Short mmCIF file of C-alpha atoms and ligand atoms in Angstrom, two decimals:
data_model
loop_
_atom_site.label_atom_id
_atom_site.label_comp_id
_atom_site.label_asym_id
_atom_site.label_seq_id
_atom_site.Cartn_x
_atom_site.Cartn_y
_atom_site.Cartn_z
CA UNK A 1 28.57 1.83 -5.02
CA UNK A 2 26.31 4.62 -4.14
CA UNK A 3 22.64 4.50 -3.41
CA UNK A 4 20.28 7.40 -4.05
CA UNK A 5 17.30 8.50 -1.93
CA UNK A 6 14.46 6.93 -3.81
CA UNK A 7 11.12 8.66 -3.47
CA UNK A 8 9.42 6.34 -5.88
CA UNK A 9 5.74 5.61 -5.26
CA UNK A 10 6.19 2.12 -6.22
CA UNK A 11 8.01 -0.24 -6.69
CA UNK A 12 9.77 1.58 -3.97
CA UNK A 13 12.65 1.83 -1.56
CA UNK A 14 13.33 -1.35 0.61
CA UNK A 15 15.33 -1.46 3.83
CA UNK A 16 19.09 -1.66 2.95
CA UNK A 17 19.69 -4.32 5.59
CA UNK A 18 17.06 -6.53 3.92
CA UNK A 19 18.78 -6.13 0.44
CA UNK A 20 22.16 -7.01 1.97
CA UNK A 21 20.84 -9.98 3.66
CA UNK A 22 19.23 -11.23 0.54
CA UNK A 23 22.38 -10.60 -1.38
CA UNK A 24 24.39 -12.70 1.19
CA UNK A 25 21.84 -15.52 0.85
CA UNK A 26 21.72 -15.25 -2.90
CA UNK A 27 23.83 -18.21 -3.97
CA UNK A 28 23.37 -20.50 -0.88
CA UNK A 29 20.27 -20.01 1.09
CA UNK A 30 21.03 -21.32 4.52
CA UNK A 31 23.05 -24.43 3.51
CA UNK A 32 20.55 -25.51 0.79
CA UNK A 33 23.18 -24.79 -1.88
CA UNK A 34 20.79 -22.76 -3.99
CA UNK A 35 18.93 -19.49 -3.99
CA UNK A 36 15.35 -19.09 -2.95
CA UNK A 37 14.60 -18.46 -6.60
CA UNK A 38 15.74 -21.91 -7.57
CA UNK A 39 14.00 -23.99 -4.96
CA UNK A 40 10.77 -25.86 -5.09
CA UNK A 41 7.81 -24.19 -3.52
CA UNK A 42 7.02 -27.49 -1.93
CA UNK A 43 10.43 -27.74 -0.27
CA UNK A 44 10.96 -27.72 3.45
CA UNK A 45 13.15 -24.60 3.17
CA UNK A 46 10.32 -22.62 1.39
CA UNK A 47 7.63 -24.05 3.55
CA UNK A 48 9.58 -22.58 6.59
CA UNK A 49 9.78 -19.21 4.76
CA UNK A 50 6.12 -18.84 3.97
CA UNK A 51 4.98 -20.12 7.47
CA UNK A 52 7.41 -17.75 9.25
CA UNK A 53 6.34 -14.84 7.12
CA UNK A 54 2.70 -15.55 7.93
CA UNK A 55 3.51 -15.86 11.64
CA UNK A 56 5.29 -12.57 11.66
CA UNK A 57 2.78 -10.54 9.87
CA UNK A 58 0.09 -11.95 12.14
CA UNK A 59 2.25 -10.78 15.08
CA UNK A 60 2.97 -7.39 13.67
CA UNK A 61 -0.61 -6.59 12.70
CA UNK A 62 -2.27 -8.49 15.50
CA UNK A 63 -4.45 -10.47 13.02
CA UNK A 64 -7.18 -12.35 14.79
CA UNK A 65 -7.36 -16.10 14.35
CA UNK A 66 -10.56 -16.00 12.29
CA UNK A 67 -8.72 -14.16 9.43
CA UNK A 68 -6.72 -16.00 6.65
CA UNK A 69 -3.53 -14.45 5.42
CA UNK A 70 -3.19 -15.16 1.66
CA UNK A 71 -0.01 -14.46 -0.46
CA UNK A 72 -1.43 -13.94 -4.03
CA UNK A 73 -0.37 -12.72 -7.44
CA UNK A 74 -1.99 -10.61 -9.92
CA UNK A 75 -1.21 -7.21 -8.21
CA UNK A 76 -3.69 -5.14 -6.19
CA UNK A 77 -5.45 -4.68 -9.53
CA UNK A 78 -6.59 -8.45 -9.67
CA UNK A 79 -8.27 -7.98 -6.24
CA UNK A 80 -10.44 -5.26 -7.99
CA UNK A 81 -12.16 -8.29 -9.53
CA UNK A 82 -11.59 -10.98 -6.90
CA UNK A 83 -13.36 -8.95 -4.29
CA UNK A 84 -16.69 -8.64 -6.07
CA UNK A 85 -16.48 -12.13 -7.56
CA UNK A 86 -15.97 -13.69 -4.07
CA UNK A 87 -18.13 -11.40 -1.98
CA UNK A 88 -21.10 -11.33 -4.32
CA UNK A 89 -24.31 -12.38 -2.58
CA UNK A 90 -26.83 -9.70 -3.27
CA UNK A 91 -24.67 -8.41 -6.16
CA UNK A 92 -24.48 -4.95 -4.78
CA UNK A 93 -21.51 -3.05 -3.29
CA UNK A 94 -20.84 0.63 -2.29
CA UNK A 95 -17.63 2.30 -3.29
CA UNK A 96 -16.12 5.49 -1.89
CA UNK A 97 -14.16 7.19 -4.74
CA UNK A 98 -11.08 8.94 -3.46
CA UNK A 99 -8.72 8.68 -6.31
CA UNK A 100 -7.70 6.62 -9.31
CA UNK A 101 -7.27 3.28 -7.57
CA UNK A 102 -10.64 3.49 -5.92
CA UNK A 103 -12.22 4.40 -9.20
CA UNK A 104 -10.54 1.53 -11.00
CA UNK A 105 -11.81 -0.85 -8.39
CA UNK A 106 -15.33 0.54 -8.68
CA UNK A 107 -15.27 0.30 -12.46
CA UNK A 108 -14.02 -3.24 -12.36
CA UNK A 109 -16.61 -4.32 -9.79
CA UNK A 110 -19.25 -2.94 -12.18
CA UNK A 111 -18.40 -5.68 -14.55
CA UNK A 112 -19.72 -8.30 -12.09
CA UNK A 113 -22.17 -6.66 -9.75
CA UNK A 114 -24.08 -3.33 -9.20
CA UNK A 115 -21.41 -0.98 -7.84
CA UNK A 116 -22.61 2.20 -6.38
CA UNK A 117 -20.42 5.37 -5.90
CA UNK A 118 -21.71 6.53 -2.51
CA UNK A 119 -19.20 9.42 -2.05
CA UNK A 120 -16.46 10.98 -4.09
CA UNK A 121 -13.84 13.72 -3.72
CA UNK A 122 -13.31 14.01 -7.49
CA UNK A 123 -14.84 17.42 -7.54
CA UNK A 124 -11.58 18.81 -6.01
CA UNK A 125 -9.15 16.44 -7.73
CA UNK A 126 -9.22 14.09 -4.85
CA UNK A 127 -7.52 16.45 -2.41
CA UNK A 128 -9.51 15.48 0.49
CA UNK A 129 -11.42 12.52 2.05
CA UNK A 130 -15.17 12.85 1.90
CA UNK A 131 -17.18 12.94 5.06
CA UNK A 132 -17.99 9.33 5.66
CA UNK A 133 -20.03 9.47 8.81
CA UNK A 134 -23.47 9.08 7.27
CA UNK A 135 -23.29 7.91 3.82
CA UNK A 136 -26.26 6.49 1.83
CA UNK A 137 -25.12 2.90 2.28
CA UNK A 138 -27.28 0.49 0.31
CA UNK A 139 -29.51 -1.76 2.53
CA UNK A 140 -28.43 -4.81 0.52
CA UNK A 141 -24.68 -3.92 0.00
CA UNK A 142 -22.50 -6.96 0.27
CA UNK A 143 -19.58 -4.57 1.36
CA UNK A 144 -18.37 -1.11 1.36
CA UNK A 145 -15.03 -0.48 -0.39
CA UNK A 146 -12.36 2.09 0.34
CA UNK A 147 -8.79 2.78 -0.74
CA UNK A 148 -7.43 3.77 2.58
CA UNK A 149 -4.38 5.67 1.44
CA UNK A 150 -4.47 7.45 -1.96
CA UNK A 151 -1.03 6.91 -3.41
CA UNK A 152 -1.42 9.40 -6.22
CA UNK A 153 -3.12 12.25 -4.44
CA UNK A 154 -1.55 11.81 -0.93
CA UNK A 155 -4.79 11.46 1.12
CA UNK A 156 -5.52 9.08 3.87
CA UNK A 157 -8.53 8.18 5.93
CA UNK A 158 -7.92 9.14 9.54
CA UNK A 159 -11.24 7.49 10.66
CA UNK A 160 -12.77 4.55 8.82
CA UNK A 161 -16.16 5.25 7.22
CA UNK A 162 -19.33 4.40 9.07
CA UNK A 163 -20.43 1.38 7.03
CA UNK A 164 -23.70 0.99 8.99
CA UNK A 165 -22.84 -2.64 9.76
CA UNK A 166 -21.73 -3.63 6.25
CA UNK A 167 -18.45 -5.43 5.68
CA UNK A 168 -15.59 -3.08 5.06
CA UNK A 169 -13.06 -3.92 2.25
CA UNK A 170 -9.85 -1.75 2.16
CA UNK A 171 -7.04 -1.46 -0.34
CA UNK A 172 -4.10 -0.52 1.89
CA UNK A 173 -1.34 -0.98 -0.74
CA UNK A 174 0.35 2.31 0.01
CA UNK A 175 -0.10 2.36 3.77
CA UNK A 176 0.48 -1.31 4.50
CA UNK A 177 2.31 -1.79 7.76
CA UNK A 178 3.06 1.85 8.15
CA UNK A 179 1.02 2.09 11.39
CA UNK A 180 -1.06 -0.28 13.56
CA UNK A 181 -4.65 -1.00 12.41
CA UNK A 182 -7.49 -2.87 14.05
CA UNK A 183 -7.94 -5.74 11.58
CA UNK A 184 -11.23 -6.77 13.21
CA UNK A 185 -12.83 -3.62 11.82
CA UNK A 186 -12.39 -4.92 8.29
CA UNK A 187 -13.73 -7.85 6.30
CA UNK A 188 -10.78 -7.77 3.91
CA UNK A 189 -7.63 -5.70 4.07
CA UNK A 190 -5.25 -6.17 1.17
CA UNK A 191 -2.38 -4.58 -0.54
CA UNK A 192 0.08 -4.97 -3.30
CA UNK A 193 3.42 -5.17 -1.44
CA UNK A 194 5.50 -3.17 -3.94
CA UNK A 195 4.76 0.15 -2.25
CA UNK A 196 5.73 -0.40 1.30
CA UNK A 197 6.43 -4.09 1.97
CA UNK A 198 8.42 -5.92 -0.69
CA UNK A 199 9.10 -6.44 -4.38
CA UNK A 200 6.38 -6.42 -7.06
CA UNK A 201 4.59 -9.58 -7.62
CA UNK A 202 2.88 -10.27 -4.28
CA UNK A 203 -0.44 -9.17 -2.96
CA UNK A 204 -1.17 -9.97 0.72
CA UNK A 205 -5.01 -10.35 1.42
CA UNK A 206 -6.14 -10.73 5.07
CA UNK A 207 -9.64 -12.10 4.79
CA UNK A 208 -12.22 -12.88 7.57
CA UNK A 209 -13.01 -16.57 7.16
CA UNK A 210 -16.68 -16.09 6.84
CA UNK A 211 -16.18 -14.08 3.62
CA UNK A 212 -14.56 -16.98 1.98
CA UNK A 213 -17.15 -18.92 0.03
CA UNK A 214 -17.61 -22.41 1.13
CA UNK A 215 -18.75 -23.70 -2.23
CA UNK A 216 -17.10 -23.66 -5.65
CA UNK A 217 -18.19 -20.49 -7.27
CA UNK A 218 -19.67 -21.32 -10.78
CA UNK A 219 -18.18 -19.39 -13.58
CA UNK A 220 -15.39 -17.99 -11.44
CA UNK A 221 -11.92 -19.09 -12.58
CA UNK A 222 -10.39 -21.44 -9.99
CA UNK A 223 -7.36 -19.18 -9.45
CA UNK A 224 -9.66 -16.22 -8.63
CA UNK A 225 -11.51 -18.03 -5.90
CA UNK A 226 -10.46 -17.20 -2.32
CA UNK A 227 -11.41 -20.73 -1.38
CA UNK A 228 -8.82 -22.20 -3.78
CA UNK A 229 -6.02 -20.05 -2.30
CA UNK A 230 -7.17 -20.40 1.35
CA UNK A 231 -7.50 -24.21 1.23
CA UNK A 232 -4.14 -24.60 -0.22
CA UNK A 233 -2.43 -22.18 2.17
CA UNK A 234 -1.42 -19.85 -0.75
CA UNK A 235 0.25 -22.84 -2.45
CA UNK A 236 -2.48 -24.04 -4.94
CA UNK A 237 0.10 -23.29 -7.60
CA UNK A 238 3.57 -21.79 -7.55
CA UNK A 239 3.40 -18.60 -5.48
CA UNK A 240 5.80 -15.71 -6.00
CA UNK A 241 8.38 -17.37 -3.90
CA UNK A 242 11.17 -14.87 -4.00
CA UNK A 243 8.81 -12.01 -3.28
CA UNK A 244 7.27 -13.78 -0.23
CA UNK A 245 10.84 -14.51 1.08
CA UNK A 246 11.73 -10.64 0.84
CA UNK A 247 8.43 -9.71 2.50
CA UNK A 248 9.36 -12.02 5.34
CA UNK A 249 12.59 -10.21 5.71
CA UNK A 250 10.85 -6.94 5.79
CA UNK A 251 8.51 -8.27 8.56
CA UNK A 252 11.57 -9.19 10.58
CA UNK A 253 13.06 -5.71 10.05
CA UNK A 254 9.84 -4.08 11.14
CA UNK A 255 9.82 -6.20 14.28
CA UNK A 256 13.40 -5.15 14.98
CA UNK A 257 12.38 -1.51 14.57
CA UNK A 258 10.00 -2.03 17.42
CA UNK A 259 6.85 -3.01 15.52
CA UNK A 260 4.09 -0.81 13.94
CA UNK A 261 3.66 1.53 16.88
CA UNK A 262 7.32 2.46 16.63
CA UNK A 263 7.17 2.64 12.82
CA UNK A 264 4.24 4.96 13.04
CA UNK A 265 6.09 7.33 15.23
CA UNK A 266 9.01 7.41 12.82
CA UNK A 267 6.69 7.95 9.91
CA UNK A 268 4.97 10.83 11.72
CA UNK A 269 8.31 12.34 12.39
CA UNK A 270 9.47 12.10 8.86
CA UNK A 271 6.24 13.42 7.30
CA UNK A 272 6.20 16.31 9.83
CA UNK A 273 9.65 17.47 8.67
CA UNK A 274 8.27 17.81 5.08
CA UNK A 275 4.91 19.17 5.87
CA UNK A 276 6.26 21.78 8.27
CA UNK A 277 8.53 22.97 5.60
CA UNK A 278 5.75 22.98 3.02
CA UNK A 279 3.45 24.96 5.23
CA UNK A 280 5.90 27.92 5.61
CA UNK A 281 7.37 27.83 2.08
CA UNK A 282 6.51 30.61 -0.30
CA UNK A 283 7.47 28.62 -3.22
CA UNK A 284 6.25 25.05 -2.63
CA UNK A 285 2.71 24.11 -1.74
CA UNK A 286 1.18 20.75 -0.44
CA UNK A 287 -1.91 19.89 -2.43
CA UNK A 288 -3.93 18.04 0.16
CA UNK A 289 -6.13 19.53 2.98
CA UNK A 290 -4.21 19.21 6.29
CA UNK A 291 -6.56 16.85 7.96
CA UNK A 292 -6.39 14.22 5.43
CA UNK A 293 -2.69 14.13 4.64
CA UNK A 294 -0.89 10.93 4.06
CA UNK A 295 2.16 9.92 6.04
CA UNK A 296 3.40 7.97 3.02
CA UNK A 297 2.91 9.99 -0.17
CA UNK A 298 3.31 13.87 -0.17
CA UNK A 299 2.35 15.73 -3.28
CA UNK A 300 3.38 19.28 -3.70
CA UNK A 301 3.69 21.96 -6.47
CA UNK A 302 5.34 25.30 -7.18
CA UNK A 303 2.41 26.30 -9.30
CA UNK A 304 4.68 26.73 -12.32
CA UNK A 305 5.10 23.70 -14.52
CA UNK A 306 8.58 24.60 -15.87
CA UNK A 307 9.82 25.27 -12.37
CA UNK A 308 8.36 21.90 -11.33
CA UNK A 309 10.32 20.08 -14.06
CA UNK A 310 13.50 22.04 -13.20
CA UNK A 311 13.16 21.01 -9.51
CA UNK A 312 12.76 17.28 -10.36
CA UNK A 313 15.76 17.42 -12.74
CA UNK A 314 17.98 19.32 -10.32
CA UNK A 315 16.82 17.02 -7.37
CA UNK A 316 17.93 13.97 -9.46
CA UNK A 317 21.25 15.44 -9.88
CA UNK A 318 21.50 15.80 -6.12
CA UNK A 319 20.72 12.14 -5.58
CA UNK A 320 17.05 12.67 -4.82
CA UNK A 321 15.22 10.45 -7.33
CA UNK A 322 11.71 9.84 -8.47
CA UNK A 323 10.11 12.99 -7.26
CA UNK A 324 7.94 13.63 -10.30
CA UNK A 325 4.29 13.68 -9.52
CA UNK A 326 1.91 11.11 -11.04
CA UNK A 327 1.33 11.86 -14.82
CA UNK A 328 -2.36 12.62 -14.09
CA UNK A 329 -1.56 15.21 -11.39
CA UNK A 330 1.63 16.86 -12.29
CA UNK A 331 4.01 18.58 -9.88
CA UNK A 332 5.98 16.61 -7.40
CA UNK A 333 5.42 13.79 -5.01
CA UNK A 334 7.71 12.44 -2.38
CA UNK A 335 6.80 8.93 -1.26
CA UNK A 336 8.33 8.50 2.12
CA UNK A 337 7.56 4.86 2.94
CA UNK A 338 8.81 2.84 6.06
CA UNK A 339 12.23 2.19 4.46
CA UNK A 340 12.95 5.81 3.67
CA UNK A 341 15.43 6.95 6.18
CA UNK A 342 14.79 10.33 8.10
CA UNK A 343 18.06 11.59 6.56
CA UNK A 344 16.41 11.19 3.23
CA UNK A 345 13.55 13.50 4.13
CA UNK A 346 16.03 16.00 5.73
CA UNK A 347 18.10 16.05 2.61
CA UNK A 348 15.00 16.64 0.54
CA UNK A 349 13.96 19.56 2.61
CA UNK A 350 17.38 21.02 2.66
CA UNK A 351 17.47 20.72 -1.16
CA UNK A 352 13.96 22.35 -1.33
CA UNK A 353 15.17 25.25 0.78
CA UNK A 354 18.11 25.91 -1.48
CA UNK A 355 15.98 25.60 -4.57
CA UNK A 356 13.58 28.18 -3.10
CA UNK A 357 16.27 30.64 -2.28
CA UNK A 358 17.53 30.53 -5.85
CA UNK A 359 14.14 30.50 -7.65
CA UNK A 360 12.08 33.00 -5.72
C1 LIG B 1 -0.22 0.89 -6.79
C2 LIG B 1 -1.55 0.68 -6.33
C3 LIG B 1 -2.45 -0.18 -6.93
C4 LIG B 1 -2.15 -1.04 -8.16
O1 LIG B 1 -1.26 -2.04 -7.81
P1 LIG B 1 -0.87 -3.17 -8.78
O2 LIG B 1 -0.14 -4.16 -7.99
O3 LIG B 1 0.02 -2.62 -9.90
O4 LIG B 1 -2.11 -3.75 -9.40
C5 LIG B 1 -3.73 -0.32 -6.27
N1 LIG B 1 -4.06 0.32 -5.24
C6 LIG B 1 -3.22 1.25 -4.67
C7 LIG B 1 -3.66 2.01 -3.43
C8 LIG B 1 -1.95 1.40 -5.23
O5 LIG B 1 -1.08 2.38 -4.59
#
């Protein structure tokens, strides 16, 4: 067996120890005589799994007691509708457009409420984060929405926008658990886990309790109401059991790494190796303004389409997989999530050096 260095943007690399543990428990989960895939979501064994997972993520992120942690389905994309449907009071919200995911969320919200784009970096292909210190926030905005790390473009907010007292909602799919955050600054923090936390099929939504409607929302499907999911402790119906189980293992792994402060340090070290190389390279160029660079997704180009394609193909042969940039951007993108070992980034840079020497 040989594993490659997988730079996929998502679904993405998971810690090897987590996969091994899951493999060991596959046929007989801790004496139950069955796999987690085969057991009732109402069983004691699964109850322990989901409760332990919630406890661990609360500890890792320091989630205050007045926030619910929900394990949901439907991908990050379903949250694009769940957020406006549940937070709608005045029926107005402000969106900051920093990439395709923010734009999709904005467009989806527009189906249910009046969504305003109050800032955008589309003028420069989303290569920067707009100045969000004094935005024209709507007086009656129910919330302000951001995509905190832009998976496709490789930008990240280094400071949160000034929402002028309005509730902040953030999609953190591609920077989830990559560094500590102050949850109390957000009304909702949510992410699809398949980027940095677990297998596809689970969305974790951390929601301040006062934002969960107390009454049934007329016209809103039962499954899409935060209240339904919160009241049932994410077990209104069958949740994505196996995915939650793997997320739980990743939380344990993160704790064993020393928690989010320690993980942030590692992520900074890894990203520095790649960015430092890009900054002095004569062939490769990072596409994002320095101040807004993501620690997780690193897009770069040679400036020559054919050479980009050659690079991706040759990298694959060298065991460096999924380096092709998003189809809307081109070039390359290395996603270096929590589970990407430092050696993977070092190997990549080594390979880039060799490629540069041969193709100057
Ligand atoms: C991948 C991604 C999404 C979409 O996730 P799905 O789970 O496929 O709906 C949304 N937002 C961000 C930031 C992403 O990276």
